[in-house]
CSV table of C-alpha atoms in Angstrom, one decimal:
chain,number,residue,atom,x,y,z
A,1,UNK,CA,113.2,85.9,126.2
A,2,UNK,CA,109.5,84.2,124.9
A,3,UNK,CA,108.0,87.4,126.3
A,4,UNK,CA,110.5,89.7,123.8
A,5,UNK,CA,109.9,87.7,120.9
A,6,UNK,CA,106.3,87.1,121.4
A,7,UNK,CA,106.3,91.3,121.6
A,8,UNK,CA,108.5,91.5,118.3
A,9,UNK,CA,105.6,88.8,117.0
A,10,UNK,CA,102.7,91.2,118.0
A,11,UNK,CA,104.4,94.3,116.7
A,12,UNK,CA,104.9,92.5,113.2
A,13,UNK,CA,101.2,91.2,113.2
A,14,UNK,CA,99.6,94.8,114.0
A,15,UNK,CA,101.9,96.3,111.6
A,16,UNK,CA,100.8,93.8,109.2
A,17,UNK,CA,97.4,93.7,109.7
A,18,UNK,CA,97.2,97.9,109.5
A,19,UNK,CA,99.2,97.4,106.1
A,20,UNK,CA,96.0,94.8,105.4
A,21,UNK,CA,93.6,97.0,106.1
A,22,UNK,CA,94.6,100.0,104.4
A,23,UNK,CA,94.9,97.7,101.1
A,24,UNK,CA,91.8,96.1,101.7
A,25,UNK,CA,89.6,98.9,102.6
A,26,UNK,CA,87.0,99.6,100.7
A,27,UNK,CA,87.9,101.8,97.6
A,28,UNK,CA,86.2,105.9,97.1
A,29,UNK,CA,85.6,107.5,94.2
A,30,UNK,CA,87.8,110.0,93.5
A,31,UNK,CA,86.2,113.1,91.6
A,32,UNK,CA,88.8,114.8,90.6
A,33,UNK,CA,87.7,118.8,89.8
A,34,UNK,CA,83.7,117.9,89.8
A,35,UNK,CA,83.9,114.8,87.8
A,36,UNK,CA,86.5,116.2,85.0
A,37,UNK,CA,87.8,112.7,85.7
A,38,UNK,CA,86.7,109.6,88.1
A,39,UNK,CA,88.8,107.1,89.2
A,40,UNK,CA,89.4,105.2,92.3
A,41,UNK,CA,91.7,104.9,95.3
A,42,UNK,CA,92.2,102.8,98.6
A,43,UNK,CA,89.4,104.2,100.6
A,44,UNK,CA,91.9,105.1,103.9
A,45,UNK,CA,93.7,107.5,101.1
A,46,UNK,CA,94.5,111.4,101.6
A,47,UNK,CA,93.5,114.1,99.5
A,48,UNK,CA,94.8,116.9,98.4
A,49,UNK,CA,94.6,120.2,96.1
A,50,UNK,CA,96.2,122.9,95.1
A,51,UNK,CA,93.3,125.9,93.6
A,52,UNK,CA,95.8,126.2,90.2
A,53,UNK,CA,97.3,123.0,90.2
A,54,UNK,CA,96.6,119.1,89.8
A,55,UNK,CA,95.9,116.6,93.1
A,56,UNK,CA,97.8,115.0,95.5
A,57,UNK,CA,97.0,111.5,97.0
A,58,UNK,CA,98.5,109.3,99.2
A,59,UNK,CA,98.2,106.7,101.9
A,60,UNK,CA,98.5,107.4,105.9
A,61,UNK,CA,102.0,107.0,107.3
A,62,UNK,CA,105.2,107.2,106.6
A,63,UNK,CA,107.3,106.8,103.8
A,64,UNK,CA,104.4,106.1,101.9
A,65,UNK,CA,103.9,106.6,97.9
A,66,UNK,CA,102.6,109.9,96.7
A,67,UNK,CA,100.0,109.9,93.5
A,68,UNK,CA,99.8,113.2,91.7
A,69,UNK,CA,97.3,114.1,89.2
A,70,UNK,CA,97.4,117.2,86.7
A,71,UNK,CA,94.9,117.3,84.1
A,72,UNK,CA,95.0,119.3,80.6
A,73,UNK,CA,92.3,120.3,78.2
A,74,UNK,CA,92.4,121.1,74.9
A,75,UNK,CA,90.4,122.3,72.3
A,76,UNK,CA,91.2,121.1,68.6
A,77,UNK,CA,91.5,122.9,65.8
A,78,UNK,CA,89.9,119.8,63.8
A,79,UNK,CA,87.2,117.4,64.8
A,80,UNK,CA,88.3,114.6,66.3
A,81,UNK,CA,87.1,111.2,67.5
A,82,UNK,CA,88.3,108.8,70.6
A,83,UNK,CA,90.3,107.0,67.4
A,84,UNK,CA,92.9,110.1,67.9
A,85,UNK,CA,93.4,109.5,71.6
A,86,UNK,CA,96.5,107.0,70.9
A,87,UNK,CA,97.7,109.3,68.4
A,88,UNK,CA,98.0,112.3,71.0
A,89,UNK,CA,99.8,110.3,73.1
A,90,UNK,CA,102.5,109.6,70.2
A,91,UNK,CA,102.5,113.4,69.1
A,92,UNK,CA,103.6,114.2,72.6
A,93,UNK,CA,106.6,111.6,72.8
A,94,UNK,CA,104.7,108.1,74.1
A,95,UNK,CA,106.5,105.6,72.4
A,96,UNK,CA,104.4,102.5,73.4
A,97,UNK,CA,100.5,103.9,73.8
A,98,UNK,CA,97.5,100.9,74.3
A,99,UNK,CA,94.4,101.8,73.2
A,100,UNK,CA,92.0,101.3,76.4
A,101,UNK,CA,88.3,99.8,75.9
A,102,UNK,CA,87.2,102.8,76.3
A,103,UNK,CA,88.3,104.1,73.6
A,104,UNK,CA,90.9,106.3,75.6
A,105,UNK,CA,94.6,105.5,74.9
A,106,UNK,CA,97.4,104.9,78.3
A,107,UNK,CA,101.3,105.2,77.5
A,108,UNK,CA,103.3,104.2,80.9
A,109,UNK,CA,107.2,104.9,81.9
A,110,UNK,CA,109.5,104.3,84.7
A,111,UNK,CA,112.2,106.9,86.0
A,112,UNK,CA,114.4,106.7,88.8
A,113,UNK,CA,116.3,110.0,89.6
A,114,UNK,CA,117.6,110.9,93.5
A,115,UNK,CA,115.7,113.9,95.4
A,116,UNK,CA,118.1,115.5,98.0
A,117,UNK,CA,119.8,112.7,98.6
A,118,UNK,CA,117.1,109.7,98.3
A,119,UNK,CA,116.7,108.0,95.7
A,120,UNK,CA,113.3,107.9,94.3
A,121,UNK,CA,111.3,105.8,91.5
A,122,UNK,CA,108.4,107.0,89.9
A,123,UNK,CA,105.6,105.6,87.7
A,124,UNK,CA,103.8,107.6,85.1
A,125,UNK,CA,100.9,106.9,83.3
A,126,UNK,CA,99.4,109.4,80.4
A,127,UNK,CA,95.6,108.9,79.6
A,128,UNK,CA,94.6,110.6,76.6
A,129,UNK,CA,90.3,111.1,75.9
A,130,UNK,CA,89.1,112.4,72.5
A,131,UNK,CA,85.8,113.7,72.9
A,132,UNK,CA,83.8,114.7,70.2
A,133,UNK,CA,83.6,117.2,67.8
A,134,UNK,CA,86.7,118.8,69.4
A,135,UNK,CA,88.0,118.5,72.9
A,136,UNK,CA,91.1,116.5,74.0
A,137,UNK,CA,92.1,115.7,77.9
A,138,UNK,CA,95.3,114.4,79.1
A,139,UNK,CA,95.7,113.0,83.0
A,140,UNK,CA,99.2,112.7,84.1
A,141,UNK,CA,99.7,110.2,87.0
A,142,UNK,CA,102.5,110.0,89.3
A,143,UNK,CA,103.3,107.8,91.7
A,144,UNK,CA,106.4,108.5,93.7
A,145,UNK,CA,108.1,106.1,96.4
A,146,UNK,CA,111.7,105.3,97.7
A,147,UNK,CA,113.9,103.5,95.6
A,148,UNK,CA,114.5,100.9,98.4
A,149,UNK,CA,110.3,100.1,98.3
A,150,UNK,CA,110.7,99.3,94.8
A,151,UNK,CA,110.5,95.1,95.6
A,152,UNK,CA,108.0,95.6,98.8
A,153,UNK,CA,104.6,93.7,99.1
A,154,UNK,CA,103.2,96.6,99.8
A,155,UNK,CA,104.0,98.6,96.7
A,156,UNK,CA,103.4,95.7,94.2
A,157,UNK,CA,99.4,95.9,96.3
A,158,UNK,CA,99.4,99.8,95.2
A,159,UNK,CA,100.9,99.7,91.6
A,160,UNK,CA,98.6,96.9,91.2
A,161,UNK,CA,95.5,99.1,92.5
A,162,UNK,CA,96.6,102.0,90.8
A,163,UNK,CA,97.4,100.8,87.3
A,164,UNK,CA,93.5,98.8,87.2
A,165,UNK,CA,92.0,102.2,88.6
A,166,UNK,CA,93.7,104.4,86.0
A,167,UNK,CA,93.3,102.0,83.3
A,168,UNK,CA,89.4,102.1,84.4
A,169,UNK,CA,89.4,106.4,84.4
A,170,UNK,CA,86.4,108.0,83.1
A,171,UNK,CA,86.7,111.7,81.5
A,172,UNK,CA,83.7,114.4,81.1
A,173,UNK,CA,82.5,115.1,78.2
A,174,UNK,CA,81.5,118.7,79.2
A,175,UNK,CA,84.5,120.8,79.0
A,176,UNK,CA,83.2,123.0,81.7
A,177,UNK,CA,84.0,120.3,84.2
Protein backbone atom coordinates (compact mmCIF):
# COMPACT_ATOMS: atom_id res chain seq x y z
CA UNK A 1 0.00 0.00 0.00
CA UNK A 2 3.02 2.79 0.87
CA UNK A 3 4.57 1.64 -2.43
CA UNK A 4 0.89 2.62 -4.47
CA UNK A 5 0.59 5.83 -2.89
CA UNK A 6 4.14 6.82 -2.94
CA UNK A 7 3.67 5.98 -6.95
CA UNK A 8 0.26 8.13 -7.07
CA UNK A 9 2.69 10.83 -5.08
CA UNK A 10 5.49 10.60 -7.90
CA UNK A 11 2.99 10.65 -10.67
CA UNK A 12 1.30 13.96 -9.14
CA UNK A 13 4.88 15.62 -8.67
CA UNK A 14 6.11 14.89 -12.40
CA UNK A 15 2.92 16.00 -13.62
CA UNK A 16 3.24 18.93 -11.62
CA UNK A 17 6.49 19.82 -12.13
CA UNK A 18 6.09 19.39 -16.23
CA UNK A 19 2.98 21.84 -15.72
CA UNK A 20 5.96 24.08 -13.85
CA UNK A 21 8.12 24.03 -16.36
CA UNK A 22 6.10 24.68 -19.26
CA UNK A 23 4.75 27.96 -17.25
CA UNK A 24 8.00 28.86 -16.24
CA UNK A 25 9.99 28.48 -19.28
CA UNK A 26 11.50 31.09 -20.65
CA UNK A 27 9.11 33.20 -22.93
CA UNK A 28 9.89 33.67 -27.25
CA UNK A 29 9.07 36.29 -29.24
CA UNK A 30 6.47 35.67 -31.28
CA UNK A 31 6.71 37.53 -34.83
CA UNK A 32 3.70 37.16 -36.07
CA UNK A 33 3.83 37.66 -40.30
CA UNK A 34 7.64 39.33 -40.12
CA UNK A 35 7.01 41.54 -37.26
CA UNK A 36 3.32 42.87 -38.38
CA UNK A 37 2.91 42.30 -34.66
CA UNK A 38 5.35 41.05 -31.64
CA UNK A 39 4.22 39.69 -28.66
CA UNK A 40 5.21 36.89 -26.38
CA UNK A 41 4.31 33.35 -25.40
CA UNK A 42 5.53 30.50 -23.00
CA UNK A 43 8.68 29.51 -24.68
CA UNK A 44 7.67 25.38 -24.84
CA UNK A 45 4.54 26.87 -27.02
CA UNK A 46 3.49 25.49 -30.70
CA UNK A 47 3.15 27.41 -33.66
CA UNK A 48 1.13 27.39 -36.29
CA UNK A 49 -0.01 29.06 -39.78
CA UNK A 50 -2.21 28.94 -42.19
CA UNK A 51 -0.67 30.95 -45.78
CA UNK A 52 -4.36 33.04 -45.99
CA UNK A 53 -5.21 33.02 -42.53
CA UNK A 54 -4.24 34.19 -38.85
CA UNK A 55 -1.94 31.89 -36.32
CA UNK A 56 -2.50 29.24 -34.15
CA UNK A 57 -0.62 28.72 -30.70
CA UNK A 58 -0.86 26.48 -28.12
CA UNK A 59 0.93 24.57 -25.32
CA UNK A 60 2.14 20.68 -25.65
CA UNK A 61 -0.41 18.13 -24.41
CA UNK A 62 -3.60 17.50 -24.14
CA UNK A 63 -6.60 19.33 -23.54
CA UNK A 64 -4.66 22.21 -23.63
CA UNK A 65 -5.88 26.06 -24.51
CA UNK A 66 -5.62 27.14 -28.18
CA UNK A 67 -4.60 31.01 -28.87
CA UNK A 68 -5.56 32.19 -32.35
CA UNK A 69 -4.40 35.31 -33.94
CA UNK A 70 -5.95 37.01 -37.15
CA UNK A 71 -4.74 40.29 -37.99
CA UNK A 72 -6.53 43.18 -40.23
CA UNK A 73 -5.19 46.25 -41.96
CA UNK A 74 -6.75 49.08 -43.01
CA UNK A 75 -6.16 51.98 -44.77
CA UNK A 76 -8.19 55.22 -43.74
CA UNK A 77 -9.86 57.35 -45.77
CA UNK A 78 -8.81 60.32 -43.18
CA UNK A 79 -5.60 60.80 -41.26
CA UNK A 80 -5.60 59.45 -38.21
CA UNK A 81 -3.56 59.41 -34.95
CA UNK A 82 -3.12 56.54 -32.14
CA UNK A 83 -5.94 58.95 -30.33
CA UNK A 84 -8.53 56.95 -32.76
CA UNK A 85 -7.41 53.48 -31.80
CA UNK A 86 -10.10 53.34 -28.81
CA UNK A 87 -12.57 54.83 -31.07
CA UNK A 88 -12.18 51.87 -33.70
CA UNK A 89 -12.68 49.59 -31.19
CA UNK A 90 -16.18 51.29 -30.31
CA UNK A 91 -17.20 51.71 -34.08
CA UNK A 92 -16.80 47.95 -34.33
CA UNK A 93 -19.15 46.99 -31.17
CA UNK A 94 -16.41 47.16 -28.08
CA UNK A 95 -18.39 48.38 -25.37
CA UNK A 96 -15.70 48.75 -22.71
CA UNK A 97 -12.19 49.66 -24.76
CA UNK A 98 -8.87 50.82 -22.32
CA UNK A 99 -6.62 52.92 -23.92
CA UNK A 100 -3.10 51.00 -23.60
CA UNK A 101 0.32 53.08 -22.85
CA UNK A 102 0.97 52.69 -25.90
CA UNK A 103 -1.29 54.52 -27.29
CA UNK A 104 -3.09 51.33 -28.73
CA UNK A 105 -6.61 50.64 -27.34
CA UNK A 106 -7.69 46.63 -25.92
CA UNK A 107 -11.55 45.78 -25.55
CA UNK A 108 -11.87 42.12 -23.89
CA UNK A 109 -15.07 39.63 -23.74
CA UNK A 110 -15.97 36.21 -22.44
CA UNK A 111 -18.19 33.64 -24.39
CA UNK A 112 -19.03 30.24 -23.52
CA UNK A 113 -20.87 28.29 -26.27
CA UNK A 114 -20.60 24.04 -26.63
CA UNK A 115 -18.54 22.67 -29.74
CA UNK A 116 -19.91 19.11 -30.56
CA UNK A 117 -20.84 18.31 -27.47
CA UNK A 118 -18.02 20.09 -25.06
CA UNK A 119 -18.56 22.92 -23.70
CA UNK A 120 -15.95 25.48 -24.43
CA UNK A 121 -15.06 29.11 -22.94
CA UNK A 122 -13.24 31.51 -24.82
CA UNK A 123 -11.38 34.76 -24.21
CA UNK A 124 -11.12 37.58 -26.73
CA UNK A 125 -9.14 40.44 -26.73
CA UNK A 126 -9.21 43.21 -29.74
CA UNK A 127 -6.08 45.49 -29.98
CA UNK A 128 -6.59 48.31 -32.12
CA UNK A 129 -3.06 50.56 -33.52
CA UNK A 130 -3.56 53.92 -35.34
CA UNK A 131 -0.62 54.59 -37.19
CA UNK A 132 0.01 57.60 -38.81
CA UNK A 133 -1.11 59.47 -41.48
CA UNK A 134 -3.55 56.65 -42.29
CA UNK A 135 -3.26 52.93 -41.48
CA UNK A 136 -5.36 51.14 -38.81
CA UNK A 137 -4.50 47.29 -37.48
CA UNK A 138 -6.72 45.22 -35.51
CA UNK A 139 -5.29 41.71 -33.68
CA UNK A 140 -8.02 39.44 -32.70
CA UNK A 141 -6.94 36.98 -29.91
CA UNK A 142 -8.55 33.81 -28.94
CA UNK A 143 -8.01 31.68 -26.42
CA UNK A 144 -10.06 28.63 -26.37
CA UNK A 145 -10.15 25.84 -23.44
CA UNK A 146 -12.80 23.45 -21.83
CA UNK A 147 -15.41 24.74 -19.82
CA UNK A 148 -14.46 22.43 -16.99
CA UNK A 149 -10.56 24.21 -16.94
CA UNK A 150 -12.23 27.37 -16.46
CA UNK A 151 -11.25 27.40 -12.30
CA UNK A 152 -7.70 25.34 -12.97
CA UNK A 153 -4.27 26.72 -11.72
CA UNK A 154 -3.11 26.09 -14.74
CA UNK A 155 -5.37 28.38 -16.82
CA UNK A 156 -5.38 31.29 -14.35
CA UNK A 157 -1.00 30.91 -15.13
CA UNK A 158 -1.93 31.35 -18.97
CA UNK A 159 -4.74 33.97 -18.96
CA UNK A 160 -2.49 35.69 -16.70
CA UNK A 161 0.61 35.32 -19.33
CA UNK A 162 -1.50 36.00 -22.10
CA UNK A 163 -3.44 39.05 -21.03
CA UNK A 164 0.25 40.92 -19.83
CA UNK A 165 1.70 39.74 -23.32
CA UNK A 166 -1.18 41.09 -25.39
CA UNK A 167 -1.55 44.13 -23.42
CA UNK A 168 2.39 44.60 -24.15
CA UNK A 169 1.82 43.92 -28.32
CA UNK A 170 3.73 45.99 -30.57
CA UNK A 171 2.42 46.71 -34.25
CA UNK A 172 4.51 47.83 -37.47
CA UNK A 173 4.34 50.76 -38.72
CA UNK A 174 5.13 49.73 -42.27
CA UNK A 175 2.07 48.43 -43.85
CA UNK A 176 4.09 46.09 -46.00
CA UNK A 177 4.75 43.93 -42.95
Amino acid sequence: MRKLIAGIVTLFSINSTMADSESQSPPKQINYRGGLVVFSLPGAWTEEYEPEAGGLFYAPGDDTGTLRLDVITAKSPNPVTSADSSAVLLKIGNSHVETLPTGAAIAKRISREVDRGNPITTYWWSVASAAEPDLVRIASFSYSILSSQEQSEHTALDLSFLEQSIRDIRFSSILGK
